[in-house]
Short mmCIF file of C-alpha atoms in Angstrom, two decimals:
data_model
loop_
_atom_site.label_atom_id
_atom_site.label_comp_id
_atom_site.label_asym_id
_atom_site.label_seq_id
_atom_site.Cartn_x
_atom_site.Cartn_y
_atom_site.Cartn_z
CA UNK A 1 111.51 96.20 153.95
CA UNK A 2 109.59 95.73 157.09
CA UNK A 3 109.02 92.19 158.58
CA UNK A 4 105.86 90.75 158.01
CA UNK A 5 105.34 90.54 161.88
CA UNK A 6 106.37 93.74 162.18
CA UNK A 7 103.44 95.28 159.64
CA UNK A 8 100.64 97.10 161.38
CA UNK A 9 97.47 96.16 160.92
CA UNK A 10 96.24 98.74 158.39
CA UNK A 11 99.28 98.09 156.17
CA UNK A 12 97.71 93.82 156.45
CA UNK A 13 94.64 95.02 155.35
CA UNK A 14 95.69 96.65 152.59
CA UNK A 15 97.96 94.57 151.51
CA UNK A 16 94.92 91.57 152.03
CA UNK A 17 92.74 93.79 149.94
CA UNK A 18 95.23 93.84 147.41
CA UNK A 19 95.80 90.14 147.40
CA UNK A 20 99.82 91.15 147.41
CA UNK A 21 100.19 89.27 150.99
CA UNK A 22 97.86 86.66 152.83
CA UNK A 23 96.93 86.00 156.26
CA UNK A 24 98.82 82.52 156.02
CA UNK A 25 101.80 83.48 155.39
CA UNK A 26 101.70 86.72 157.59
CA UNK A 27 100.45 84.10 160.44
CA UNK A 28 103.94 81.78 159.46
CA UNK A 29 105.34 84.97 159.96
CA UNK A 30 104.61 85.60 163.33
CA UNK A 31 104.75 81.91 164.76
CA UNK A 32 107.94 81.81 163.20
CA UNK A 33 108.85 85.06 165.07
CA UNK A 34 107.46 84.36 168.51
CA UNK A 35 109.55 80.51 168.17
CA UNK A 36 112.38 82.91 167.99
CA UNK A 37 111.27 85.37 171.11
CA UNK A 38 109.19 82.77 173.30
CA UNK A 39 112.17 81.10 175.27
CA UNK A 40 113.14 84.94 176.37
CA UNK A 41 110.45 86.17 176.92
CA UNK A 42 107.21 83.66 178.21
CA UNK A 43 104.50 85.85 176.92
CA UNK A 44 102.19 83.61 175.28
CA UNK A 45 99.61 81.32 177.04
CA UNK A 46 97.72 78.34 175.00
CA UNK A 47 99.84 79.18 172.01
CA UNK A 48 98.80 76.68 168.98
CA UNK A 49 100.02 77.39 165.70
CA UNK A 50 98.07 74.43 163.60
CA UNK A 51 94.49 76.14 165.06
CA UNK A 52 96.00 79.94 164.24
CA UNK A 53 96.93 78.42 161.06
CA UNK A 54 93.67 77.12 160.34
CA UNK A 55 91.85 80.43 161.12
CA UNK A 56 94.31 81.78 158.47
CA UNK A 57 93.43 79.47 156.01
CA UNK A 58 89.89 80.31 156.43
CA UNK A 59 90.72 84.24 156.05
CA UNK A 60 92.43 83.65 152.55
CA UNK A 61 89.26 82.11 151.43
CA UNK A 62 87.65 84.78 152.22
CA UNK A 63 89.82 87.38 151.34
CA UNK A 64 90.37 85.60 147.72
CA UNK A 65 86.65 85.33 147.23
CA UNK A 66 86.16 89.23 148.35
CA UNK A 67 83.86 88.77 151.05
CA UNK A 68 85.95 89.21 154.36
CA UNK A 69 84.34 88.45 158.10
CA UNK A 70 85.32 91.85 159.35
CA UNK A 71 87.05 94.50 159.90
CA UNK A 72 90.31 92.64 161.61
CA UNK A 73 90.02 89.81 158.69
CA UNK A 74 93.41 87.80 159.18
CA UNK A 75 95.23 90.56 161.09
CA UNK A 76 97.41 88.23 163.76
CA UNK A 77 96.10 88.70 167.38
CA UNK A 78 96.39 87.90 170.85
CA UNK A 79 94.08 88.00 174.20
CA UNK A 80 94.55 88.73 177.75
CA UNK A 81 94.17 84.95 179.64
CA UNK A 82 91.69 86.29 181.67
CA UNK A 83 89.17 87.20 179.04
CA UNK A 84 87.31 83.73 178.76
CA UNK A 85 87.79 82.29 175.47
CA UNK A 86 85.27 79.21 174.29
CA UNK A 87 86.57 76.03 175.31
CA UNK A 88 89.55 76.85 177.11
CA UNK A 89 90.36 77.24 180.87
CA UNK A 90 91.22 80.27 182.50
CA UNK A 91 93.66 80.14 185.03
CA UNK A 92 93.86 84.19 186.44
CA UNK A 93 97.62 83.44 186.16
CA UNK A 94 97.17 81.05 189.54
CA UNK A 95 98.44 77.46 189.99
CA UNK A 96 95.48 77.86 192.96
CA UNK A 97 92.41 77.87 190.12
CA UNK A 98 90.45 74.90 188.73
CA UNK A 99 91.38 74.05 184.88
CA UNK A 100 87.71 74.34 183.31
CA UNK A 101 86.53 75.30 180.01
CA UNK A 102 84.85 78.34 179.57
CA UNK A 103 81.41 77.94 178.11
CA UNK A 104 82.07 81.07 175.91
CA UNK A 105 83.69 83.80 174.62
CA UNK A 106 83.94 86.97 176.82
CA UNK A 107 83.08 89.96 174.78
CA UNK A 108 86.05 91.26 173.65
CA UNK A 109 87.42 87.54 172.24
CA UNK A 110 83.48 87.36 170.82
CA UNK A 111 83.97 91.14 168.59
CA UNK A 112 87.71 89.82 167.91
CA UNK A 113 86.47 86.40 166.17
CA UNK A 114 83.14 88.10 164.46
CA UNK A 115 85.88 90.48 163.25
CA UNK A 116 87.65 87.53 161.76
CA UNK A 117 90.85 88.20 163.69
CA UNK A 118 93.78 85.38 163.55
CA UNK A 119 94.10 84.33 167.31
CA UNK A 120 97.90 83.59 167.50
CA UNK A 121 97.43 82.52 171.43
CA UNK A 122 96.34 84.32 174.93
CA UNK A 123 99.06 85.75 176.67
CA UNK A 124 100.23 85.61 180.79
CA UNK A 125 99.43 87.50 183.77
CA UNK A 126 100.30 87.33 187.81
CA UNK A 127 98.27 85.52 190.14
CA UNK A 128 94.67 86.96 190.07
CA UNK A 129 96.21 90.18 188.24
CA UNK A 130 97.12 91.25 191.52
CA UNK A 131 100.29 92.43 190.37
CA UNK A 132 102.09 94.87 187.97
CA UNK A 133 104.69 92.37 186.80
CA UNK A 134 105.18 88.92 184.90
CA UNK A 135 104.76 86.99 188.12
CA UNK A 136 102.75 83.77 188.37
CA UNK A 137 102.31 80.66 189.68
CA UNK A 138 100.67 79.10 186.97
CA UNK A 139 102.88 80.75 184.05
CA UNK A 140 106.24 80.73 183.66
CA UNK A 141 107.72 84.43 184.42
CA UNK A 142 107.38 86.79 182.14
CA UNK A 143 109.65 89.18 180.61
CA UNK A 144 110.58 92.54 178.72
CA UNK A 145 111.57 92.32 175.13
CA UNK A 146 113.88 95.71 176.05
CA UNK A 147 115.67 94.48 178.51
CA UNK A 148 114.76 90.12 179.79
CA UNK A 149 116.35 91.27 183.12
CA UNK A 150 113.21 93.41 183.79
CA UNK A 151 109.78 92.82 184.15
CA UNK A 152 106.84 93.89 181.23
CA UNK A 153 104.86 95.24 183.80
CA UNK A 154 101.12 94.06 184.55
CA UNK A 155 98.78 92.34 185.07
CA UNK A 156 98.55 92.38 181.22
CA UNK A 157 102.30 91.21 181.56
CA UNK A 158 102.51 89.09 178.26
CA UNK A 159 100.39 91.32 176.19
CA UNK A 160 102.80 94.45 176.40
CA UNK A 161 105.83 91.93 175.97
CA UNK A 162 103.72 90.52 172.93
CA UNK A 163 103.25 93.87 171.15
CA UNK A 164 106.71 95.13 171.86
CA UNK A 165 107.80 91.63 170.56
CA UNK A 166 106.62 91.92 167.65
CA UNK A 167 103.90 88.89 168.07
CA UNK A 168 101.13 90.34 165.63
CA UNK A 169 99.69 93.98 166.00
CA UNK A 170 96.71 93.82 167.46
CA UNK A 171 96.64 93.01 171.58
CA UNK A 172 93.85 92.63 174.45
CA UNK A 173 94.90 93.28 177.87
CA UNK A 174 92.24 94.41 180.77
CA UNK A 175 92.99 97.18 183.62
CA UNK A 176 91.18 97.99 186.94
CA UNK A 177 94.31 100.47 188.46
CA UNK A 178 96.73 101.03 185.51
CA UNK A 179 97.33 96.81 184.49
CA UNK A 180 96.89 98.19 180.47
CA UNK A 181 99.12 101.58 180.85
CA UNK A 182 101.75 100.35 182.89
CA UNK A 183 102.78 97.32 180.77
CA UNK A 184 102.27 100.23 177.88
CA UNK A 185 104.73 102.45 179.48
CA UNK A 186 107.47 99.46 180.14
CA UNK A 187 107.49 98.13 176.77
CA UNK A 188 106.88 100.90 174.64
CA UNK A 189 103.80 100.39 172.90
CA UNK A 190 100.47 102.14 172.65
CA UNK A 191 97.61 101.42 174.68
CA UNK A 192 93.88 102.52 176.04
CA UNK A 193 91.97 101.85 178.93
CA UNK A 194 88.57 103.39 177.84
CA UNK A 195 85.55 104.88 179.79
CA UNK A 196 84.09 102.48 181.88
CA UNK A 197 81.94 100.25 180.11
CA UNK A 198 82.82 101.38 176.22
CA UNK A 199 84.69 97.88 175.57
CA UNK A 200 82.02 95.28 177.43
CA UNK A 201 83.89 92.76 179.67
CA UNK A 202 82.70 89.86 181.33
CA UNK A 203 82.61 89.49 184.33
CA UNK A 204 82.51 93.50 185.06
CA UNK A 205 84.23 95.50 188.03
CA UNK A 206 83.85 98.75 189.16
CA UNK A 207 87.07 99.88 187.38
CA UNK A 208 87.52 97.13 185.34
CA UNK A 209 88.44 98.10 181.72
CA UNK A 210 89.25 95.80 178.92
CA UNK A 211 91.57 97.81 175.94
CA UNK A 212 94.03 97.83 172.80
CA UNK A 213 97.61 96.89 173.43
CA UNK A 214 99.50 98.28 169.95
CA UNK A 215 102.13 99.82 168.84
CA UNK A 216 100.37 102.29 167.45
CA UNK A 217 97.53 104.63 167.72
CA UNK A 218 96.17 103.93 164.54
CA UNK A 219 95.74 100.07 164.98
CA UNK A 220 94.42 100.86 168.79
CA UNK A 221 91.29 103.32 166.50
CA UNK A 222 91.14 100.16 164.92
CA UNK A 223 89.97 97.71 167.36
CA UNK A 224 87.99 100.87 169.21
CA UNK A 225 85.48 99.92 165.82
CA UNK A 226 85.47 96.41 166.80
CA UNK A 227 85.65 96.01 170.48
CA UNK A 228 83.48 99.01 171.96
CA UNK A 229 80.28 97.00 170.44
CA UNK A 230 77.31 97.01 173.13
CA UNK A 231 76.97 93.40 175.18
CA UNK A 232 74.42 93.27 177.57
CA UNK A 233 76.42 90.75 179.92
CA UNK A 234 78.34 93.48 181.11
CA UNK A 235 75.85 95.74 183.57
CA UNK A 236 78.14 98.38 182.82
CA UNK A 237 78.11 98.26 178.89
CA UNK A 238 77.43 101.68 177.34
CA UNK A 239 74.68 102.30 174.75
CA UNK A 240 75.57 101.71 171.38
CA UNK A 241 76.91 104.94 169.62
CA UNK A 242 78.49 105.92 166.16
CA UNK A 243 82.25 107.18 166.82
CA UNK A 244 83.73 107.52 163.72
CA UNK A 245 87.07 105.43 165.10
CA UNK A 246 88.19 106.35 161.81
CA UNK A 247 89.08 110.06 162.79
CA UNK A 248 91.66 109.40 164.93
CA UNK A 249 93.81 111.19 162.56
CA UNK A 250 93.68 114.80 163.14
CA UNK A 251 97.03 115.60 162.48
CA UNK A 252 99.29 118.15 165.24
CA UNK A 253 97.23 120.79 164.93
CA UNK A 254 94.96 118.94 167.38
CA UNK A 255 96.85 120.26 169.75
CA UNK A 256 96.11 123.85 168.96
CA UNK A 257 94.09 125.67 171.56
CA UNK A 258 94.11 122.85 174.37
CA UNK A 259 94.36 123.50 177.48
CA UNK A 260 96.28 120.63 179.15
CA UNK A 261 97.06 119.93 182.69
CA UNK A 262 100.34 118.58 183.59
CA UNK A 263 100.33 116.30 186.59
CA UNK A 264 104.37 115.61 187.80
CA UNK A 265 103.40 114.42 191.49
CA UNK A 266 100.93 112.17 192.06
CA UNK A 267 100.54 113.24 195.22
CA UNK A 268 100.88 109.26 196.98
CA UNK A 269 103.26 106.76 196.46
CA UNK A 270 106.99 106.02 195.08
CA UNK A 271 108.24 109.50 194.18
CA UNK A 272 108.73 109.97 190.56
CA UNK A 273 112.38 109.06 188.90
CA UNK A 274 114.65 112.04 187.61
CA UNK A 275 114.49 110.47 184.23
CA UNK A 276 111.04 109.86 184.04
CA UNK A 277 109.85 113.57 185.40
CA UNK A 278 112.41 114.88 182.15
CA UNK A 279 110.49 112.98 179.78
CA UNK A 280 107.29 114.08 180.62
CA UNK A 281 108.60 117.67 180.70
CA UNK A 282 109.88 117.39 177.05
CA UNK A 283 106.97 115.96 175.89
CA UNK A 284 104.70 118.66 177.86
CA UNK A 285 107.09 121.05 176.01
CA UNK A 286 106.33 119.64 172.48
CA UNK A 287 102.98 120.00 173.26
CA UNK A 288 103.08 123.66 174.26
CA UNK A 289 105.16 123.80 170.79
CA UNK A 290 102.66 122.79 168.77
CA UNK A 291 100.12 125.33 170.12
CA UNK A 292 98.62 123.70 173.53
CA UNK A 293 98.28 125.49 176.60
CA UNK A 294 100.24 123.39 179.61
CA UNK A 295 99.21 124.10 182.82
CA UNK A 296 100.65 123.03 186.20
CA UNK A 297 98.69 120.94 188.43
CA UNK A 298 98.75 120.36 191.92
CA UNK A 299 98.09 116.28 193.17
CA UNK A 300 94.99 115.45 193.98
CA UNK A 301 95.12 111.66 195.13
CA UNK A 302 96.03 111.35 199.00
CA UNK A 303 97.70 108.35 200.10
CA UNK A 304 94.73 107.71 202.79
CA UNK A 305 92.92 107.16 199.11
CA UNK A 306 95.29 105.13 197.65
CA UNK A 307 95.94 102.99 201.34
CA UNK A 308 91.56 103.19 201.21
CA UNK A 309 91.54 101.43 197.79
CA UNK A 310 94.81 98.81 198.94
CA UNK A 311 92.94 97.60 202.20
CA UNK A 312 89.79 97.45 200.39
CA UNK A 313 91.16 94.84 197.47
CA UNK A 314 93.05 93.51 200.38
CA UNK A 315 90.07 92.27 202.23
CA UNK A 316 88.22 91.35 198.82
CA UNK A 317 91.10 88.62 197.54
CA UNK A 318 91.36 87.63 201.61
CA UNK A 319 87.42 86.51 201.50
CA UNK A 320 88.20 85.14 198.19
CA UNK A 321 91.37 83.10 199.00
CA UNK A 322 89.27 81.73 202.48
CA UNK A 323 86.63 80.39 200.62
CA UNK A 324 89.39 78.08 198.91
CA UNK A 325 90.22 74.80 200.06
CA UNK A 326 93.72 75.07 202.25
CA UNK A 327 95.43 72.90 199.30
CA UNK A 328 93.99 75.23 196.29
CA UNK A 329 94.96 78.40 198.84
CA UNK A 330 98.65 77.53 199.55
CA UNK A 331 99.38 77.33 195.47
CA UNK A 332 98.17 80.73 195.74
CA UNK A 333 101.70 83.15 195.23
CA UNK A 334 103.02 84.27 198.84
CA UNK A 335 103.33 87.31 197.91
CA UNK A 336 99.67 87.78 197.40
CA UNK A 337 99.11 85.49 200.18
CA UNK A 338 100.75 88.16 202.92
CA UNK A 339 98.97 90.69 201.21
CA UNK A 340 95.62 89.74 201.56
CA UNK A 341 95.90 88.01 204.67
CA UNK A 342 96.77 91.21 206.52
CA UNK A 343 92.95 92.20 206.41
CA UNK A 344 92.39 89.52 208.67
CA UNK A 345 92.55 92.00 211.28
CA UNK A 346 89.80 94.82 209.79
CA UNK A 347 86.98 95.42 211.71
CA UNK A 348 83.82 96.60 209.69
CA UNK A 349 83.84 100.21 210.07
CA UNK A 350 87.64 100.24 208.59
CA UNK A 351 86.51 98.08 205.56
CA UNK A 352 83.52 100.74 205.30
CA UNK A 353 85.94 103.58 205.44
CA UNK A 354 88.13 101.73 203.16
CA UNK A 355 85.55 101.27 200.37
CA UNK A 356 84.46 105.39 200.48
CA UNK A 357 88.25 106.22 199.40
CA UNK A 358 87.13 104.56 195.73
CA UNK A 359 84.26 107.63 195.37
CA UNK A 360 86.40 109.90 197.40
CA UNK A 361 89.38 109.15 194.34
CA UNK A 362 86.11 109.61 191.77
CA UNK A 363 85.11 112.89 193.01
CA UNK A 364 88.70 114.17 193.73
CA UNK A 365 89.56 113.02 190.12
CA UNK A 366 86.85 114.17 188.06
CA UNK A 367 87.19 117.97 190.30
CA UNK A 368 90.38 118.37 189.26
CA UNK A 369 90.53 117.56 185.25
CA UNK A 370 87.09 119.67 185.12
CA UNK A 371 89.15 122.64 184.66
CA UNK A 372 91.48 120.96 181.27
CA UNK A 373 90.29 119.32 178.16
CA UNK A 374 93.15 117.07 178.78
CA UNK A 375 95.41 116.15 181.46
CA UNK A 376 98.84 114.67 181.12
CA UNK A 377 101.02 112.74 183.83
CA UNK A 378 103.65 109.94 183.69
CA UNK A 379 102.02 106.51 183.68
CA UNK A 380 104.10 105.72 186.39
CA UNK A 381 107.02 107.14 188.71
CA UNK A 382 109.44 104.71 187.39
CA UNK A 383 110.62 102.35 184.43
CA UNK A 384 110.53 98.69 184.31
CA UNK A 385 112.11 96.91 187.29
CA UNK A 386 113.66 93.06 187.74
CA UNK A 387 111.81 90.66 186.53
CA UNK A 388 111.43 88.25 189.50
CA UNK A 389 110.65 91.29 191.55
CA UNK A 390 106.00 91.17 192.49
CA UNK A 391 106.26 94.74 192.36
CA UNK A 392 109.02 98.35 192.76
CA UNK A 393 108.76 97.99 196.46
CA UNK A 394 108.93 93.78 196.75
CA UNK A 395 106.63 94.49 199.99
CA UNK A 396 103.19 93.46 200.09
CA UNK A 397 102.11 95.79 202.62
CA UNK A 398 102.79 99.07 200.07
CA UNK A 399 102.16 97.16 196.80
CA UNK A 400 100.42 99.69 194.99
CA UNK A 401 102.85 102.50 195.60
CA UNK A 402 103.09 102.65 191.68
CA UNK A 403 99.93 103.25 190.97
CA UNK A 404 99.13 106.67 191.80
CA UNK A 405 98.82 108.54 188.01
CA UNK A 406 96.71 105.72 186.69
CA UNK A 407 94.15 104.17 189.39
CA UNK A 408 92.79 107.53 189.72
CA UNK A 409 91.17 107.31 186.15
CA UNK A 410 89.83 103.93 186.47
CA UNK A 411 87.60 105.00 189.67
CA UNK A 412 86.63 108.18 187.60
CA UNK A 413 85.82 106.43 184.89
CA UNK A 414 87.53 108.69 182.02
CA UNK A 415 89.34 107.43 179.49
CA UNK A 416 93.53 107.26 179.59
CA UNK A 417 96.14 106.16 177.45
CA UNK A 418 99.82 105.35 177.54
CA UNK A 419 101.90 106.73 174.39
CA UNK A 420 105.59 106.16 174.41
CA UNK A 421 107.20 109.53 175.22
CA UNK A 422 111.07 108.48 175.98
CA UNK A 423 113.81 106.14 176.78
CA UNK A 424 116.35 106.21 179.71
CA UNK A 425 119.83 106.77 179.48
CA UNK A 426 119.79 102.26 179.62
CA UNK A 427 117.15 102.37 176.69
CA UNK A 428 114.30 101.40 178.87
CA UNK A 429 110.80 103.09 177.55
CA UNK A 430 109.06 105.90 179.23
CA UNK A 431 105.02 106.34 178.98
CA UNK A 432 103.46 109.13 178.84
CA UNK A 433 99.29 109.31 179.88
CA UNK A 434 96.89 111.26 178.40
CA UNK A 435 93.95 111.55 180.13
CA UNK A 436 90.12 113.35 179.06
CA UNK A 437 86.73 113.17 180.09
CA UNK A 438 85.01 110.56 180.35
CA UNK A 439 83.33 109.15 177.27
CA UNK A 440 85.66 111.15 175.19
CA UNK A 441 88.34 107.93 173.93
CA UNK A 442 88.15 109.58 170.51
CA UNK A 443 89.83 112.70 171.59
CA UNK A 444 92.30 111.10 173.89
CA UNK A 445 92.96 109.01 170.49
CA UNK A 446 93.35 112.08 168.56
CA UNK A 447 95.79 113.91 171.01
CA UNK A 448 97.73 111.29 171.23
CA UNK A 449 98.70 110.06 167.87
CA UNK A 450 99.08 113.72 167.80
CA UNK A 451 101.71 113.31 170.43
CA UNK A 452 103.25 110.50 167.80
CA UNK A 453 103.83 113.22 165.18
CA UNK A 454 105.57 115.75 166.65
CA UNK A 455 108.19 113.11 169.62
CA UNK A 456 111.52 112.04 168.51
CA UNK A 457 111.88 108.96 166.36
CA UNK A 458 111.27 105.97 167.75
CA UNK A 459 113.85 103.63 168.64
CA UNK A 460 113.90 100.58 166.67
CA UNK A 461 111.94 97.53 168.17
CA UNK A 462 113.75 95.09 170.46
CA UNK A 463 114.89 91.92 168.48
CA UNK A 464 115.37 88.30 170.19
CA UNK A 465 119.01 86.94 171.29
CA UNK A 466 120.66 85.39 168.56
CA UNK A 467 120.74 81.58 169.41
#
């Protein structure tokens, strides 16, 4: 039998419906399970069983009366630490930030609770999100369930260690240059940054996405129904519009007829590892198996764009760290410290010139998929890396040499996902992205748990050191 924790959250549902399991003692379940994980891992942030507990309690009322809150009703959950929830600080993963309560829920932690989701706890991220690993100053460091030597990825570190875990199905983590899909593609789970503006997120960004972390498609279509709800705090928020979520399910013959673009060089940044470039082949082959058209692609991101977009954030979180007072700024992690302090130095016209390489990415992006209905890529040129490393290349002046398949999507605004695809020869995961046009999340949805019918079996989940 499958572990409670383990369940996805249609199988809770059901099983709620039923009145053959209930949210309290799937919510034991998990606590119990994270108690086990938690001192390997450090994904969870404000973790407090006796207030998950109580939501729980409230659920089985509801459930046992037949009138549930929502769609999520009692499904275990967790939430990205920088999505404000009601009465509780948020720290952006930085000893350097002031402890006060938020006044209210962001959107995403508002459509989780109206759902009547079980919030387990929030879960870690680097200083600021600055970084794709477990890094912080204010957290303790955060690691992969596959392999505690390496790092989950980030910035929503704890929220792909969570889901591989086993910590609950249902995960929030955010993105602005690949912080949902990288994590994704180093633990092995399912995830979705969506069109700009489908899920609502406060405070918005150009680039900023809020998404599902799961481990499967089917419980990311899930909380697509809940999350992508209009909010009018975000200036970005997109129109309210009936996607039937529900259709996610359109078996391999989705496939049929596509014409996909394969993207194997990013054309900036870290080249991509042997064993990385083999899995996306495979699964490109699959693909083409199953009656899609794969076409070759040549790069179309320049390092002077991806440099453009690093010396731009560079002199944003350099402003931002100056305004602090020199005690707040010197908690701030070195790391991020030497990275943003190099801008010192830019005049105006290079911050100008800077800032054009994010429309210069848009246009360049947007150009090049025109001529697919889908294009797929690795997530990123290599697998998880040590965990006490801030990033592949430990150097803050090429920190984002990583990022080359997925900030490209976040500055065009199209939707992308990370679907497990692989392992290495060491059994660390492998993610592959799916990309589409923007405002189509459905179809990316659809091609993907396409992609989850016809890949090898998946290997079974990590489980915690025996004690």
């Amino acid at each position: 039998m499958t572990a409670l924790h383990d369940l996805p959250a249609h199988d809770l549902l059901a099983a709620y419906r039923q009145r053959t399991l209930s949210p309290v003692e799937v919510t034991q379940a998990v606590l119990a399970h994270i108690e086990r994980w938690e001192p390997h891992i450090r994904a969870t942030y404000l973790l407090r069983p006796e207030t998950a507990l109580a939501q729980a309690r409230e659920s089985e009322a509801r459930w046992l009366r037949g009138e549930p809150k929502g769609a999520l009703d009692g499904v275990p959950s967790t939430i990205k630490e920088n999505i404000a929830t009601e009465g509780d600080p948020t720290p952006l993963g930085t000893a350097a930030v002031e402890l006060v309560p938020a006044a209210a829920d962001a959107p995403p932690a508002a459509r989780m609770r109206e759902a009547g989701a079980v919030i387990v706890a929030k879960t870690t991220m680097p200083d600021y999100g600055m970084l794709s690993s477990g890094l912080s100053t204010f957290h303790p460091l955060s690691r992969n369930p596959w392999d505690t030597r390496k790092g989950p990825g980030g910035s929503s570190a704890g929220g792909g260690a969570a889901a591989a875990a086993g910590y609950g199905p249902l995960h929030i983590g955010t993105d602005i240059g690949g912080s949902l899909r990288l994590p994704a593609s180093w633990c092995g789970i399912f995830s979705l940054k969506p069109s700009l503006g489908r899920i609502p997120i406060d405070p918005p960004y150009t680039g900023r996405a809020a998404g599902p972390m799961t481990r499967t498609v089917a419980d990311a279509a899930l909380m697509m129904q809940v999350l992508s709800q209009p909010d009018a705090r975000d200036s970005m928020s997109l129109p309210a519009q009936d996607i039937a979520w529900s259709q996610f399910n359109k078996g391999a013959e989705r496939l049929r007829g596509l014409r996909i673009g394969l993207l194997l060089d990013a054309g900036c940044g870290l080249p991509v590892e042997p064993e990385v470039k083999a899995a996306i082949e495979h699964a490109a082959r699959l693909m083409e198996a199953a009656g899609a058209t794969i076409v070759p692609m040549q790069p179309f991101m320049t390092q002077a764009m991806l440099d453009g977009m690093d010396h731009f954030w560079r002199m944003r979180s350099h402003t931002d760290l100056q305004a602090l007072p020199a005690a707040r700024r010197d908690k701030v992690l070195p790391y991020i410290r030497t990275w943003a302090d190099s801008a010192a130095g830019l005049s105006g016209a290079e911050v100008f010139n800077a800032s054009q390489q994010f429309h210069l990415t848009r246009v360049a992006t947007v150009k090049a998929c025109s001529a697919f209905d889908y294009v797929i890529s690795p997530v990123a040129p290599n697998v998880a890396f040590q965990a006490e490393l801030p990033s592949p290349t430990n150097d803050p002046l090429r920190p984002l040499e990583h990022i080359g398949f997925t900030v490209p999507f976040n500055m065009s605004e199209q939707p992308a996902a990370s679907v497990n695809c692989g392992y290495t020869r060491t059994g660390l995961p492998i993610g592959l992205q799916i990309a589409g046009a923007r405002f189509d999340d459905l179809g990316v949805l659809q091609v993907a748990h396409a992609f989850e019918l016809i890949r090898e079996p998946q290997r079974a989940w990590p489980q915690p050191p025996a004690v």
